[in-house]
DNA sequence: TAGATTGTTAATCGATTAACAATC
DNA sequence: TAGATTGTTAATCGATTAACAATC
């Protein structure tokens, strides 16, 4: 089956599977089954088997999956069997937090470039990385061949920054700005906005007084 | 139609609609249509109308929707026509960033309590809020009647913290720890893990060298 | 009025699940 | 071998979309 035929919703679950496998491995497991994995994730075992079947046969009847082997397959499929360098644009509190975050290591990503437009911040160092100015951003990103960036600017600056990133050849953007950004079709974009998640949950909270 | 019959995937889109409406209002619009909204969000106009129809009739044929009216309806439906107080557990870089984040205001949430277990941090103030110790957490959250918490601890501490939050009466958790947490059925939980989003996107990035 | 857009129905599309032969 | 679990098929389930009468 051609790659492009695989539903995006399936792709979206693969990182979840990979994360769970890594966790199982840390706990000392060597093999697992679709049932065990499904129970942990709140997903049916049939769905896990079906999802994986889009990419090949990774299990053994009667036994299950070798965690190490399946992890490696998923890393290969997701293209995180390497280390992608990532730029962060907008070095406020959140940019700082991401620059310090240890959770990228061993999962395919490393933050290597920081950009801001505040003269007071430019030249400062965060975690050994120098904060670089916007007016060198396109040049540097293009020259270094960076393909991934995270936007942590205020909402009002985000579209302008996104335009520059696209111009610089960035192919995937993770935006923390709470607005929908316009980018060309060949650029992937995803969003993180904690308020969206909180509002999703408050729907289900009864009207009991928020004392 | 009973509330419980409304698909969760519909509920998940309502905050997106609300955010877009707020944006339109900031730009000076007073009315909009399902078509305009859909174009902005990359969603079909039919889906927007269908989603809203689960809750009532908010539009006017030939005209569209009054933005202010529809926003208020969505706030009411999502229970963010009030201000929920939120606790943050784990005051590292990310906890700091959330405590400073201005994006909660006017969207239904205010961070009012910070907790950590590091003696060096306890008693310090972040944004006027004192960092409180874990051993008073259950007592304080229960007494104050807090219903929502965000977990920003390392992964290894997250389950333990979640257990305490449940014990304290928390009903909705937004976790930034990259693991699946076990909570009772009556407690809502959602996750934010930037690596999941990045890995979802790298699938689509061609194998061109990550120079 | 004429034009535009809603709310809703029915059809289509796609995703999930149940079940089981194959087989380790 | 007997027991367990995969990969896959077909059925079921649910979500999205097209189309249009109603109506502002």
CSV table of C-alpha atoms (C1' of nucleotides) in Angstrom, one decimal:
chain,number,residue,atom,x,y,z
A,1,UNK,CA,0.0,0.0,0.0
A,2,UNK,CA,1.4,3.4,-1.0
A,3,UNK,CA,2.4,5.6,1.9
A,4,UNK,CA,0.1,8.4,0.8
A,5,UNK,CA,-2.8,6.0,1.3
A,6,UNK,CA,-2.2,5.5,5.0
A,7,UNK,CA,-4.7,7.5,7.0
A,8,UNK,CA,-3.2,10.5,8.8
A,9,UNK,CA,-5.1,9.4,12.0
A,10,UNK,CA,-3.0,6.2,11.9
A,11,UNK,CA,0.2,8.2,11.6
A,12,UNK,CA,-0.8,10.2,14.6
A,13,UNK,CA,-1.0,7.1,16.7
A,14,UNK,CA,2.5,5.8,15.8
A,15,UNK,CA,4.3,8.2,18.1
A,16,UNK,CA,2.0,7.2,20.9
A,17,UNK,CA,2.9,3.6,20.4
A,18,UNK,CA,6.6,4.4,20.2
A,19,UNK,CA,6.4,6.3,23.5
A,20,UNK,CA,4.6,3.4,25.2
A,21,UNK,CA,7.2,0.9,23.9
A,22,UNK,CA,10.0,3.0,25.2
A,23,UNK,CA,8.3,3.1,28.6
A,24,UNK,CA,7.8,-0.6,28.6
A,25,UNK,CA,11.5,-1.1,27.8
A,26,UNK,CA,12.5,1.2,30.6
A,27,UNK,CA,10.5,-1.0,32.9
A,28,UNK,CA,12.5,-4.0,31.8
A,29,UNK,CA,10.1,-5.7,29.3
A,30,UNK,CA,11.5,-7.3,26.2
A,31,UNK,CA,8.4,-8.4,24.5
A,32,UNK,CA,4.8,-7.2,24.5
A,33,UNK,CA,1.5,-7.8,22.8
A,34,UNK,CA,-1.2,-5.7,21.1
A,35,UNK,CA,-3.3,-6.5,24.0
A,36,UNK,CA,-0.9,-5.3,26.7
A,37,UNK,CA,-0.1,-2.2,24.6
A,38,UNK,CA,-3.8,-1.5,24.0
A,39,UNK,CA,-4.7,-1.8,27.7
A,40,UNK,CA,-2.0,0.7,28.6
A,41,UNK,CA,-3.2,3.2,26.0
A,42,UNK,CA,-6.9,2.7,26.2
A,43,UNK,CA,-7.0,1.5,22.6
A,44,UNK,CA,-8.3,-1.8,21.2
A,45,UNK,CA,-5.7,-4.5,20.4
A,46,UNK,CA,-7.3,-4.9,17.0
A,47,UNK,CA,-6.7,-1.2,16.2
A,48,UNK,CA,-3.0,-1.5,17.1
A,49,UNK,CA,-2.6,-4.6,14.9
A,50,UNK,CA,-4.4,-3.0,12.0
A,51,UNK,CA,-2.4,0.2,12.3
A,52,UNK,CA,0.9,-1.6,12.2
A,53,UNK,CA,-0.3,-3.8,9.4
A,54,UNK,CA,-0.1,-0.8,7.1
A,55,UNK,CA,3.6,-0.9,7.3
A,56,UNK,CA,4.6,-4.6,7.5
A,57,UNK,CA,4.5,-7.6,9.8
A,58,UNK,CA,6.4,-7.0,12.9
A,59,UNK,CA,5.0,-9.6,15.3
A,60,UNK,CA,5.1,-13.3,15.9
A,61,UNK,CA,2.0,-15.4,16.4
A,62,UNK,CA,1.7,-16.7,19.8
A,63,UNK,CA,4.4,-14.5,21.2
A,64,UNK,CA,3.7,-10.8,20.3
A,65,UNK,CA,6.2,-8.1,19.5
A,66,UNK,CA,9.9,-7.7,20.3
A,67,UNK,CA,9.9,-4.2,21.9
A,68,UNK,CA,13.3,-3.3,20.6
A,69,UNK,CA,12.6,-4.4,17.1
A,70,UNK,CA,9.2,-2.7,16.9
A,71,UNK,CA,10.6,0.5,18.3
A,72,UNK,CA,13.3,0.6,15.7
A,73,UNK,CA,10.7,0.0,13.0
A,74,UNK,CA,8.5,2.8,14.2
A,75,UNK,CA,11.5,5.2,14.5
A,76,UNK,CA,12.4,4.3,10.9
A,77,UNK,CA,8.8,4.8,9.7
A,78,UNK,CA,8.5,8.1,11.5
A,79,UNK,CA,11.9,9.3,10.3
A,80,UNK,CA,13.2,9.7,13.9
A,81,UNK,CA,16.0,7.2,13.4
A,82,UNK,CA,18.1,10.3,13.3
A,83,UNK,CA,18.4,13.7,15.1
A,84,UNK,CA,16.5,16.6,13.6
A,85,UNK,CA,17.8,20.0,14.5
A,86,UNK,CA,15.1,22.4,15.6
A,87,UNK,CA,14.9,26.2,15.7
A,88,UNK,CA,12.9,28.0,18.4
A,89,UNK,CA,11.5,31.4,17.5
A,90,UNK,CA,10.6,33.7,20.4
A,91,UNK,CA,12.6,33.2,23.5
A,92,UNK,CA,10.2,34.2,26.3
A,93,UNK,CA,9.4,31.9,29.2
A,94,UNK,CA,8.1,29.2,27.0
A,95,UNK,CA,11.1,29.4,24.6
A,96,UNK,CA,13.4,29.1,27.6
A,97,UNK,CA,11.4,26.1,28.9
A,98,UNK,CA,11.7,24.3,25.5
A,99,UNK,CA,15.4,25.1,25.3
A,100,UNK,CA,16.0,23.5,28.6
A,101,UNK,CA,13.6,20.6,28.1
A,102,UNK,CA,15.4,17.3,28.3
A,103,UNK,CA,12.6,15.4,26.7
A,104,UNK,CA,13.7,15.9,23.1
A,105,UNK,CA,16.9,13.9,23.4
A,106,UNK,CA,16.7,10.3,22.2
A,107,UNK,CA,13.3,11.0,20.6
A,108,UNK,CA,14.7,12.4,17.4
A,109,UNK,CA,15.1,16.1,18.1
A,110,UNK,CA,17.6,18.7,19.3
A,111,UNK,CA,17.1,22.4,19.7
A,112,UNK,CA,20.1,24.0,18.0
A,113,UNK,CA,19.0,27.6,17.1
A,114,UNK,CA,17.2,30.3,19.1
A,115,UNK,CA,15.8,33.5,17.6
A,116,UNK,CA,14.2,36.6,19.0
A,117,UNK,CA,13.8,40.2,17.9
A,118,UNK,CA,14.3,41.9,21.3
A,119,UNK,CA,17.7,43.7,21.2
A,120,UNK,CA,18.0,43.1,24.9
A,121,UNK,CA,17.9,39.3,24.4
A,122,UNK,CA,20.0,39.0,21.3
A,123,UNK,CA,23.5,37.7,22.1
A,124,UNK,CA,22.4,36.3,25.4
A,125,UNK,CA,22.9,32.6,25.9
A,126,UNK,CA,20.4,29.9,26.9
A,127,UNK,CA,21.7,26.5,27.5
A,128,UNK,CA,24.9,27.3,25.6
A,129,UNK,CA,22.9,28.6,22.6
A,130,UNK,CA,23.2,32.2,21.6
A,131,UNK,CA,20.0,34.1,20.9
A,132,UNK,CA,20.1,35.3,17.3
A,133,UNK,CA,18.3,38.2,15.7
A,134,UNK,CA,15.3,37.9,13.3
A,135,UNK,CA,17.2,39.7,10.5
A,136,UNK,CA,19.6,36.9,10.2
A,137,UNK,CA,17.0,34.1,10.6
A,138,UNK,CA,16.2,33.3,7.0
A,139,UNK,CA,19.8,33.3,6.0
A,140,UNK,CA,20.9,31.1,8.9
A,141,UNK,CA,18.1,28.6,8.7
A,142,UNK,CA,18.5,28.2,5.0
A,143,UNK,CA,22.3,27.9,5.2
A,144,UNK,CA,22.1,25.3,8.0
A,145,UNK,CA,19.3,23.4,6.2
A,146,UNK,CA,17.0,23.4,9.2
A,147,UNK,CA,13.6,21.8,8.4
A,148,UNK,CA,11.8,22.1,11.7
A,149,UNK,CA,10.9,25.1,13.9
A,150,UNK,CA,8.8,25.9,16.9
A,151,UNK,CA,7.0,29.2,17.2
A,152,UNK,CA,6.7,30.6,20.8
A,153,UNK,CA,6.1,34.2,20.0
A,154,UNK,CA,3.1,36.2,21.0
A,155,UNK,CA,0.1,35.6,18.7
A,156,UNK,CA,0.5,38.9,16.9
A,157,UNK,CA,3.9,38.1,15.7
A,158,UNK,CA,3.3,34.4,14.7
A,159,UNK,CA,2.1,34.8,11.2
A,160,UNK,CA,5.0,37.1,10.3
A,161,UNK,CA,7.4,34.6,11.8
A,162,UNK,CA,5.7,31.7,10.0
A,163,UNK,CA,6.1,33.6,6.6
A,164,UNK,CA,9.8,34.0,7.3
A,165,UNK,CA,10.2,30.3,8.2
A,166,UNK,CA,8.5,29.2,5.1
A,167,UNK,CA,10.8,31.5,3.1
A,168,UNK,CA,13.8,30.0,4.8
A,169,UNK,CA,12.8,26.5,3.8
A,170,UNK,CA,11.3,25.2,7.0
A,171,UNK,CA,9.0,22.2,6.3
A,172,UNK,CA,7.4,21.5,9.7
A,173,UNK,CA,6.2,24.0,12.3
A,174,UNK,CA,5.0,23.4,15.8
A,175,UNK,CA,3.2,26.6,16.9
A,176,UNK,CA,2.3,27.5,20.5
A,177,UNK,CA,0.6,30.7,19.4
A,178,UNK,CA,-3.2,30.4,19.8
A,179,UNK,CA,-4.1,31.3,16.2
A,180,UNK,CA,-4.4,29.4,12.9
A,181,UNK,CA,-1.5,30.2,10.7
A,182,UNK,CA,-1.5,30.3,6.9
A,183,UNK,CA,1.3,28.2,5.3
A,184,UNK,CA,1.7,26.6,1.9
A,185,UNK,CA,0.4,23.1,1.4
A,186,UNK,CA,3.9,21.6,1.4
A,187,UNK,CA,4.6,22.8,4.9
A,188,UNK,CA,3.2,20.8,7.8
A,189,UNK,CA,1.9,22.7,10.8
A,190,UNK,CA,0.6,21.6,14.2
A,191,UNK,CA,-0.5,23.5,17.2
A,192,UNK,CA,-0.3,23.3,21.0
A,193,UNK,CA,-2.7,25.5,23.0
A,194,UNK,CA,-3.3,24.4,26.6
A,195,UNK,CA,-6.6,26.4,26.8
A,196,UNK,CA,-8.1,24.3,24.0
A,197,UNK,CA,-7.5,21.1,26.1
A,198,UNK,CA,-8.8,22.8,29.3
A,199,UNK,CA,-12.0,24.0,27.6
A,200,UNK,CA,-12.5,20.5,26.1
A,201,UNK,CA,-12.5,19.1,29.6
A,202,UNK,CA,-14.6,21.8,31.3
A,203,UNK,CA,-17.5,20.9,29.0
A,204,UNK,CA,-17.7,17.7,31.1
A,205,UNK,CA,-17.4,19.3,34.5
A,206,UNK,CA,-20.7,19.7,36.1
A,207,UNK,CA,-22.0,23.1,36.9
A,208,UNK,CA,-21.1,22.7,40.6
A,209,UNK,CA,-19.8,25.9,41.8
A,210,UNK,CA,-16.1,26.6,41.1
A,211,UNK,CA,-15.6,27.6,44.7
B,1,UNK,CA,-30.6,15.5,22.2
B,2,UNK,CA,-29.0,14.6,25.5
B,3,UNK,CA,-25.6,16.0,26.2
B,4,UNK,CA,-24.1,12.7,26.7
B,5,UNK,CA,-25.0,11.8,23.1
B,6,UNK,CA,-22.9,14.5,21.6
B,7,UNK,CA,-19.8,13.0,20.1
B,8,UNK,CA,-16.6,14.0,22.0
B,9,UNK,CA,-15.0,14.9,18.7
B,10,UNK,CA,-17.6,17.6,18.3
B,11,UNK,CA,-16.9,18.9,21.8
B,12,UNK,CA,-13.2,19.0,20.9
B,13,UNK,CA,-13.9,21.4,18.0
B,14,UNK,CA,-16.0,23.9,20.0
B,15,UNK,CA,-12.9,25.5,21.7
B,16,UNK,CA,-11.4,26.0,18.2
B,17,UNK,CA,-14.5,27.7,17.0
B,18,UNK,CA,-14.5,29.9,20.1
B,19,UNK,CA,-10.9,30.9,19.6
B,20,UNK,CA,-11.5,31.8,15.9
B,21,UNK,CA,-14.6,33.8,16.8
B,22,UNK,CA,-12.6,35.8,19.4
B,23,UNK,CA,-9.9,36.5,16.8
B,24,UNK,CA,-12.5,37.6,14.3
B,25,UNK,CA,-13.9,40.0,16.9
B,26,UNK,CA,-10.5,41.4,17.6
B,27,UNK,CA,-10.2,42.1,13.9
B,28,UNK,CA,-13.4,44.2,14.1
B,29,UNK,CA,-15.9,41.8,12.6
B,30,UNK,CA,-19.4,41.6,14.1
B,31,UNK,CA,-20.9,38.8,12.0
B,32,UNK,CA,-19.5,35.8,10.3
B,33,UNK,CA,-20.8,32.7,8.4
B,34,UNK,CA,-20.1,29.0,8.6
B,35,UNK,CA,-18.3,29.4,5.3
B,36,UNK,CA,-15.9,32.2,6.5
B,37,UNK,CA,-15.2,30.3,9.7
B,38,UNK,CA,-14.6,27.1,7.8
B,39,UNK,CA,-12.2,28.7,5.4
B,40,UNK,CA,-10.2,30.1,8.2
B,41,UNK,CA,-10.0,26.8,10.1
B,42,UNK,CA,-9.7,24.4,7.1
B,43,UNK,CA,-13.0,22.8,8.0
B,44,UNK,CA,-16.2,22.4,5.8
B,45,UNK,CA,-19.0,24.8,6.5
B,46,UNK,CA,-21.4,21.9,6.7
B,47,UNK,CA,-19.4,20.4,9.6
B,48,UNK,CA,-19.5,23.7,11.5
B,49,UNK,CA,-23.3,24.0,11.1
B,50,UNK,CA,-23.8,20.4,12.0
B,51,UNK,CA,-21.6,20.7,15.1
B,52,UNK,CA,-23.5,23.8,16.3
B,53,UNK,CA,-26.9,22.2,15.6
B,54,UNK,CA,-26.3,19.7,18.4
B,55,UNK,CA,-26.7,22.6,20.9
B,56,UNK,CA,-29.4,24.9,19.3
B,57,UNK,CA,-30.0,27.4,16.5
B,58,UNK,CA,-27.6,30.3,16.8
B,59,UNK,CA,-27.6,31.7,13.2
B,60,UNK,CA,-29.9,33.6,10.9
B,61,UNK,CA,-30.6,32.5,7.4
B,62,UNK,CA,-29.2,34.8,4.8
B,63,UNK,CA,-27.0,36.5,7.4
B,64,UNK,CA,-24.9,34.1,9.4
B,65,UNK,CA,-23.9,34.3,13.0
B,66,UNK,CA,-23.5,37.3,15.3
B,67,UNK,CA,-20.0,36.7,16.6
B,68,UNK,CA,-20.7,38.1,20.1
B,69,UNK,CA,-23.8,36.0,20.6
B,70,UNK,CA,-22.3,32.8,19.3
B,71,UNK,CA,-19.2,33.3,21.4
B,72,UNK,CA,-21.3,33.7,24.5
B,73,UNK,CA,-23.2,30.5,23.6
B,74,UNK,CA,-20.0,28.5,23.2
B,75,UNK,CA,-18.6,29.9,26.5
B,76,UNK,CA,-21.8,28.8,28.2
B,77,UNK,CA,-21.8,25.4,26.6
B,78,UNK,CA,-18.1,24.8,27.4
B,79,UNK,CA,-18.6,26.1,31.0
B,80,UNK,CA,-16.0,28.8,30.5
B,81,UNK,CA,-18.5,31.6,31.2
B,82,UNK,CA,-16.7,31.8,34.5
B,83,UNK,CA,-13.1,31.7,35.8
B,84,UNK,CA,-11.8,28.3,36.8
B,85,UNK,CA,-8.9,28.3,39.3
B,86,UNK,CA,-6.1,26.0,38.3
B,87,UNK,CA,-3.2,24.5,40.2
B,88,UNK,CA,0.2,23.8,38.7
B,89,UNK,CA,2.2,20.9,40.1
B,90,UNK,CA,6.0,21.0,39.4
B,91,UNK,CA,7.5,24.4,39.2
B,92,UNK,CA,10.4,23.9,36.8
B,93,UNK,CA,10.9,25.9,33.6
B,94,UNK,CA,7.6,24.8,32.2
B,95,UNK,CA,5.7,25.5,35.4
B,96,UNK,CA,7.2,28.9,35.4
B,97,UNK,CA,6.2,29.5,31.8
B,98,UNK,CA,2.6,28.5,32.5
B,99,UNK,CA,2.5,30.7,35.7
B,100,UNK,CA,3.6,33.7,33.6
B,101,UNK,CA,1.5,32.9,30.5
B,102,UNK,CA,-1.0,35.6,29.8
B,103,UNK,CA,-3.1,33.4,27.5
B,104,UNK,CA,-5.3,32.0,30.2
B,105,UNK,CA,-7.0,35.3,31.1
B,106,UNK,CA,-10.3,35.9,29.4
B,107,UNK,CA,-10.5,32.3,28.3
B,108,UNK,CA,-11.9,30.8,31.5
B,109,UNK,CA,-8.8,30.0,33.6
B,110,UNK,CA,-6.5,31.5,36.2
B,111,UNK,CA,-3.6,29.8,37.8
B,112,UNK,CA,-4.0,30.4,41.5
B,113,UNK,CA,-1.9,27.6,43.2
B,114,UNK,CA,1.7,26.4,42.6
B,115,UNK,CA,3.1,23.2,44.2
B,116,UNK,CA,6.6,21.6,44.2
B,117,UNK,CA,8.4,19.2,46.5
B,118,UNK,CA,11.9,20.8,46.3
B,119,UNK,CA,12.6,22.4,49.7
B,120,UNK,CA,14.7,25.0,47.9
B,121,UNK,CA,11.7,26.2,45.9
B,122,UNK,CA,9.0,26.1,48.5
B,123,UNK,CA,8.2,29.5,49.8
B,124,UNK,CA,9.6,31.3,46.7
B,125,UNK,CA,7.2,33.4,44.7
B,126,UNK,CA,6.4,33.2,41.1
B,127,UNK,CA,4.1,35.9,39.8
B,128,UNK,CA,3.0,36.8,43.3
B,129,UNK,CA,2.1,33.1,44.0
B,130,UNK,CA,3.9,31.3,46.7
B,131,UNK,CA,5.2,27.8,45.9
B,132,UNK,CA,3.6,25.4,48.3
B,133,UNK,CA,4.8,21.9,49.4
B,134,UNK,CA,3.4,18.6,48.3
B,135,UNK,CA,2.6,17.6,51.9
B,136,UNK,CA,-0.1,20.4,52.0
B,137,UNK,CA,-1.3,19.8,48.5
B,138,UNK,CA,-4.3,17.5,49.1
B,139,UNK,CA,-5.5,19.5,52.0
B,140,UNK,CA,-5.3,22.9,50.2
B,141,UNK,CA,-6.8,21.7,46.9
B,142,UNK,CA,-9.7,20.1,48.7
B,143,UNK,CA,-10.3,23.0,51.0
B,144,UNK,CA,-10.2,25.5,48.2
B,145,UNK,CA,-12.4,23.3,46.0
B,146,UNK,CA,-10.0,23.4,43.0
B,147,UNK,CA,-11.2,21.2,40.2
B,148,UNK,CA,-8.5,21.6,37.6
B,149,UNK,CA,-4.7,21.0,37.7
B,150,UNK,CA,-1.8,20.9,35.3
B,151,UNK,CA,1.1,18.4,35.9
B,152,UNK,CA,4.5,19.7,34.8
B,153,UNK,CA,6.7,17.4,36.9
B,154,UNK,CA,9.2,14.9,35.4
B,155,UNK,CA,7.6,11.8,34.0
B,156,UNK,CA,8.7,9.7,37.0
B,157,UNK,CA,6.8,11.8,39.5
B,158,UNK,CA,3.6,12.2,37.4
B,159,UNK,CA,1.6,9.2,38.4
B,160,UNK,CA,2.2,9.8,42.1
B,161,UNK,CA,1.1,13.4,41.7
B,162,UNK,CA,-1.9,12.4,39.7
B,163,UNK,CA,-3.0,10.0,42.5
B,164,UNK,CA,-2.7,12.8,45.0
B,165,UNK,CA,-4.7,15.2,42.8
B,166,UNK,CA,-7.5,12.6,42.4
B,167,UNK,CA,-7.5,12.1,46.2
B,168,UNK,CA,-7.8,15.9,46.5
B,169,UNK,CA,-11.0,16.0,44.4
B,170,UNK,CA,-9.4,17.3,41.1
B,171,UNK,CA,-11.7,16.5,38.2
B,172,UNK,CA,-9.6,17.5,35.1
B,173,UNK,CA,-5.9,17.1,34.6
B,174,UNK,CA,-3.7,18.5,31.8
B,175,UNK,CA,-0.5,16.6,31.9
B,176,UNK,CA,2.8,17.6,30.2
B,177,UNK,CA,4.5,14.5,31.4
B,178,UNK,CA,5.1,12.1,28.4
B,179,UNK,CA,3.4,9.1,29.9
B,180,UNK,CA,-0.1,7.7,30.1
B,181,UNK,CA,-1.5,8.2,33.6
B,182,UNK,CA,-4.1,6.1,35.3
B,183,UNK,CA,-7.0,8.0,36.8
B,184,UNK,CA,-10.5,7.0,37.6
B,185,UNK,CA,-13.2,7.2,35.0
B,186,UNK,CA,-14.8,10.3,36.5
B,187,UNK,CA,-11.6,12.3,36.1
B,188,UNK,CA,-10.9,13.8,32.7
B,189,UNK,CA,-7.3,13.8,31.5
B,190,UNK,CA,-5.5,15.3,28.5
B,191,UNK,CA,-1.9,15.4,27.4
B,192,UNK,CA,0.5,17.8,25.8
B,193,UNK,CA,3.7,16.3,24.5
B,194,UNK,CA,5.5,18.4,21.8
B,195,UNK,CA,7.5,15.4,20.6
B,196,UNK,CA,4.3,13.5,19.6
B,197,UNK,CA,3.5,16.4,17.3
B,198,UNK,CA,7.0,16.6,15.9
B,199,UNK,CA,7.2,12.9,15.2
B,200,UNK,CA,3.8,13.1,13.5
B,201,UNK,CA,5.2,15.7,11.1
B,202,UNK,CA,8.6,14.1,10.4
B,203,UNK,CA,6.7,11.1,9.0
B,204,UNK,CA,5.8,13.4,6.0
B,205,UNK,CA,9.3,14.9,5.7
B,206,UNK,CA,11.2,13.3,2.9
B,207,UNK,CA,14.4,11.5,3.6
B,208,UNK,CA,16.4,14.4,2.3
B,209,UNK,CA,19.4,14.8,4.4
B,210,UNK,CA,18.9,16.6,7.7
B,211,UNK,CA,22.0,18.7,7.2
C,1,DT,C1',-38.0,40.9,-4.2
C,2,DA,C1',-33.5,38.4,-5.0
C,3,DG,C1',-29.6,36.7,-2.8
C,4,DA,C1',-27.5,34.5,0.8
C,5,DT,C1',-27.1,31.3,4.5
C,6,DT,C1',-29.0,28.5,7.9
C,7,DG,C1',-30.4,23.9,10.0
C,8,DT,C1',-31.3,19.3,8.7
C,9,DT,C1',-31.8,15.0,6.0
C,10,DA,C1',-29.9,11.4,3.5
C,11,DA,C1',-26.0,9.6,1.3
C,12,DT,C1',-21.3,8.8,1.3
C,13,DC,C1',-17.2,8.1,3.2
C,14,DG,C1',-13.9,6.3,6.4
C,15,DA,C1',-12.5,4.3,10.8
C,16,DT,C1',-13.1,0.7,14.3
C,17,DT,C1',-14.1,-3.8,15.8
C,18,DA,C1',-15.2,-8.7,15.9
C,19,DA,C1',-13.8,-12.9,14.4
C,20,DC,C1',-10.8,-16.4,12.8
C,21,DA,C1',-7.4,-19.0,10.0
C,22,DA,C1',-2.6,-19.2,10.2
C,23,DT,C1',1.2,-20.2,12.8
C,24,DC,C1',4.7,-19.5,16.3
D,1,DT,C1',1.2,-30.6,21.3
D,2,DA,C1',-1.8,-26.9,23.4
D,3,DG,C1',-2.1,-22.2,24.1
D,4,DA,C1',-1.5,-17.7,22.6
D,5,DT,C1',-1.3,-14.1,19.4
D,6,DT,C1',-0.7,-12.3,15.0
D,7,DG,C1',-2.4,-10.3,10.4
D,8,DT,C1',-6.5,-9.8,7.8
D,9,DT,C1',-11.2,-9.9,6.3
D,10,DA,C1',-15.8,-8.5,6.6
D,11,DA,C1',-19.2,-6.3,9.3
D,12,DT,C1',-20.3,-2.6,12.0
D,13,DC,C1',-20.2,1.7,13.6
D,14,DG,C1',-19.7,6.6,13.4
D,15,DA,C1',-18.3,10.9,11.2
D,16,DT,C1',-18.4,13.9,7.2
D,17,DT,C1',-20.5,15.9,3.3
D,18,DA,C1',-23.7,17.2,-0.3
D,19,DA,C1',-27.9,19.0,-1.1
D,20,DC,C1',-31.9,21.7,-0.4
D,21,DA,C1',-36.2,23.5,1.8
D,22,DA,C1',-36.9,27.2,4.8
D,23,DT,C1',-36.3,31.8,5.7
D,24,DC,C1',-34.0,36.1,6.9
